[in-house]
PDB file of C-alpha atoms in Angstrom:
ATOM      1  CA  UNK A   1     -14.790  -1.173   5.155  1.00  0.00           C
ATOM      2  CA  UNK A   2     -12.058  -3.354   3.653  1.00  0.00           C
ATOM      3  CA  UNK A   3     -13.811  -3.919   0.554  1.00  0.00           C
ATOM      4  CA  UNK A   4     -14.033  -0.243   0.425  1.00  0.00           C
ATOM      5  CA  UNK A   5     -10.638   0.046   0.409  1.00  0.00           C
ATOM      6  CA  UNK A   6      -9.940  -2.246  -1.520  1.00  0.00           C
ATOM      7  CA  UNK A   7     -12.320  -1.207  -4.114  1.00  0.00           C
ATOM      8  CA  UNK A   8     -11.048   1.768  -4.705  1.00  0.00           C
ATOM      9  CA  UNK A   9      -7.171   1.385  -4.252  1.00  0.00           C
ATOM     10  CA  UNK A  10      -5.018   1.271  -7.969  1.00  0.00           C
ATOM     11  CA  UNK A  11      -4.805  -2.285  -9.032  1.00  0.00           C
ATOM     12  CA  UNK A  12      -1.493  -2.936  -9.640  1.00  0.00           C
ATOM     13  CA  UNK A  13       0.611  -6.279  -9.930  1.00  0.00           C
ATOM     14  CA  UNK A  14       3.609  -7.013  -7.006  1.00  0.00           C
ATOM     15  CA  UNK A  15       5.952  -5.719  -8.901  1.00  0.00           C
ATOM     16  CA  UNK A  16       5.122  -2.306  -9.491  1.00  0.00           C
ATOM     17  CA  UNK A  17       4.154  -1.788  -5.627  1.00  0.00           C
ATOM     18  CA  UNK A  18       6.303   0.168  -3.709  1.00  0.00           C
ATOM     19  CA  UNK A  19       5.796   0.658  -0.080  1.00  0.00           C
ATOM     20  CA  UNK A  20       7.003  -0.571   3.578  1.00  0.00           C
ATOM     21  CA  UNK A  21       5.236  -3.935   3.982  1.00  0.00           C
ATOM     22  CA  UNK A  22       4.889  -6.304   7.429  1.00  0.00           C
ATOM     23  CA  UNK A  23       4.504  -9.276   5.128  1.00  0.00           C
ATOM     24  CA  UNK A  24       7.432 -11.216   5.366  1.00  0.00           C
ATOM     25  CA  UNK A  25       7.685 -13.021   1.890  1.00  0.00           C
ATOM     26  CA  UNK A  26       7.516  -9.662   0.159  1.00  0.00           C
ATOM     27  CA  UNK A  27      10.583  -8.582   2.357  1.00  0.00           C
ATOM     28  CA  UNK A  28      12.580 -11.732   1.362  1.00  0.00           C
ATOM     29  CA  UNK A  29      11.825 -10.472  -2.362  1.00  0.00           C
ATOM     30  CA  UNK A  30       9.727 -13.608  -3.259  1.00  0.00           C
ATOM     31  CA  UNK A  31       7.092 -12.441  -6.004  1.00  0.00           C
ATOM     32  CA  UNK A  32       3.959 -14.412  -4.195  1.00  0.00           C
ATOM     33  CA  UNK A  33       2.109 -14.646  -0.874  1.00  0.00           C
ATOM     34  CA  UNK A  34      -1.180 -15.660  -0.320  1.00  0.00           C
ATOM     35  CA  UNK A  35      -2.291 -12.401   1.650  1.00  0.00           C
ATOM     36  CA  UNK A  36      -0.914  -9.871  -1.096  1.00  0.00           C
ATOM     37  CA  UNK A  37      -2.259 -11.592  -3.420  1.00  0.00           C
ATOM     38  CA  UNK A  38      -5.657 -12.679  -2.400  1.00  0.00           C
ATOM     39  CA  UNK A  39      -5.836  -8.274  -1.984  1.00  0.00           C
ATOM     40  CA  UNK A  40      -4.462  -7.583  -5.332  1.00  0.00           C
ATOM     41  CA  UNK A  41      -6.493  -9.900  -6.617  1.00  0.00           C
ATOM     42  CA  UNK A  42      -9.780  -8.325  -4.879  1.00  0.00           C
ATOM     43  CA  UNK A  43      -8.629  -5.173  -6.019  1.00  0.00           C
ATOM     44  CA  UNK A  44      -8.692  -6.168  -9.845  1.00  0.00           C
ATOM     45  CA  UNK A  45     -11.811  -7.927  -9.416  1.00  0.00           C
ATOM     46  CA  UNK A  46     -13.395  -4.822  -8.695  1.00  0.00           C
ATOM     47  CA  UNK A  47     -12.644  -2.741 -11.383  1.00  0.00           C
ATOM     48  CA  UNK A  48     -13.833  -5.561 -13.704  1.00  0.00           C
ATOM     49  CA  UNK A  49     -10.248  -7.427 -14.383  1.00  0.00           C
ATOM     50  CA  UNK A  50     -11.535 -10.758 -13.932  1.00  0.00           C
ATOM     51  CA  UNK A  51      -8.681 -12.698 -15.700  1.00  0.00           C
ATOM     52  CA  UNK A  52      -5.671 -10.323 -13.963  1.00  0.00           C
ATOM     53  CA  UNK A  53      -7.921 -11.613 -10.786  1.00  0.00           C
ATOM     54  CA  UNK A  54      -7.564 -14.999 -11.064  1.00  0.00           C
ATOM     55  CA  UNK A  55      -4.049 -14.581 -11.919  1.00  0.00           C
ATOM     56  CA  UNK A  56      -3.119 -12.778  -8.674  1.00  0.00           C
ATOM     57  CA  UNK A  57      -5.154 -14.962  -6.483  1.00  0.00           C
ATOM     58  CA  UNK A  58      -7.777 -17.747  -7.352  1.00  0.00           C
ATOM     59  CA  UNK A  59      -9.470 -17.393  -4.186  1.00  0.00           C
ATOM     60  CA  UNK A  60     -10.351 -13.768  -4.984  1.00  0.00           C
ATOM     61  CA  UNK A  61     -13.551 -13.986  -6.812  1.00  0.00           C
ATOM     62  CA  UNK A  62     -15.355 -16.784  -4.234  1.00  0.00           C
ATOM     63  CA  UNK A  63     -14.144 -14.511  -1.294  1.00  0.00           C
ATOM     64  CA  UNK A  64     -15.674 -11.395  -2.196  1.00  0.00           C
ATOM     65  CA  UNK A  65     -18.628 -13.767  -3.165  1.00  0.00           C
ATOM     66  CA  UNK A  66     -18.397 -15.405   0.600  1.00  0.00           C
ATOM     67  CA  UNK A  67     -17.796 -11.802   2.116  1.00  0.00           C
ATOM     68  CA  UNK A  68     -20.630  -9.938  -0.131  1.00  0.00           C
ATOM     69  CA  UNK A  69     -22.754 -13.201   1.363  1.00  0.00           C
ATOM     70  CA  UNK A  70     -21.687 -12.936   4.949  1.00  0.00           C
ATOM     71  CA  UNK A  71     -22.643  -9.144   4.603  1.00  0.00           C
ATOM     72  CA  UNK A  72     -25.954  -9.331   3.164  1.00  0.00           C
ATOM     73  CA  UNK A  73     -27.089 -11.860   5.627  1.00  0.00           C
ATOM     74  CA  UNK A  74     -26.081  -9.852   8.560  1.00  0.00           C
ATOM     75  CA  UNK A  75     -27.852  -6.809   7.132  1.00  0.00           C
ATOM     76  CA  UNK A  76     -31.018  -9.278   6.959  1.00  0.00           C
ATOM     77  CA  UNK A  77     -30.668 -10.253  10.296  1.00  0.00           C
ATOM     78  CA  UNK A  78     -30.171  -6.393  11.966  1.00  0.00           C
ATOM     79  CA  UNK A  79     -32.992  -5.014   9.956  1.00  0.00           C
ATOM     80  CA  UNK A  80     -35.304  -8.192  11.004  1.00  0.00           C
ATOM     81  CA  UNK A  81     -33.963  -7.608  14.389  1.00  0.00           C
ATOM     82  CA  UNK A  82     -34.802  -3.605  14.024  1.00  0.00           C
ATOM     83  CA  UNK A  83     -37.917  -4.256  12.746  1.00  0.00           C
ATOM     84  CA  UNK A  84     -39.308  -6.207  15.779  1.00  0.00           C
ATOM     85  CA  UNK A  85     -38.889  -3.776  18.478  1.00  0.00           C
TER      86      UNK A  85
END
């Protein structure tokens, strides 16, 4: 669901956001965190920014990979599981 989300949210750069936050760093003003920008960073990834991406967060691109992974192998699991009854 939060690949959904983030999938389909504006990609936008730190900056140009504008909205209450919990996430301390971006209430001190600093410009990069790790969470914000591994999001932003998923965000542009998915509508096929790949360089803005890697410039938010490098980690982006192998976490969707390691999520996208995770979430396939599950599915293989429930539907093996499913199928044995």
């Amino acid at each position: 669901m939060s690949l959904l989300l983030l999938a389909i949210a504006e990609p936008q750069g730190h900056e140009a956001v504008n909205h209450f936050t919990f996430c301390p760093l971006a209430n001190l003003g600093l410009d990069w965190c790790p969470g914000c920008g591994l999001g932003r960073s998923v965000t542009q990834l998915f509508h096929g920014n790949l360089e803005e991406s890697f410039h938010q967060h490098w980690l982006g691109i192998p976490a969707v990979v390691i999520i996208g992974l995770r979430i396939i192998t599950l599915g293989r699991y429930e539907w093996k599981k499913n199928k044995n009854r």
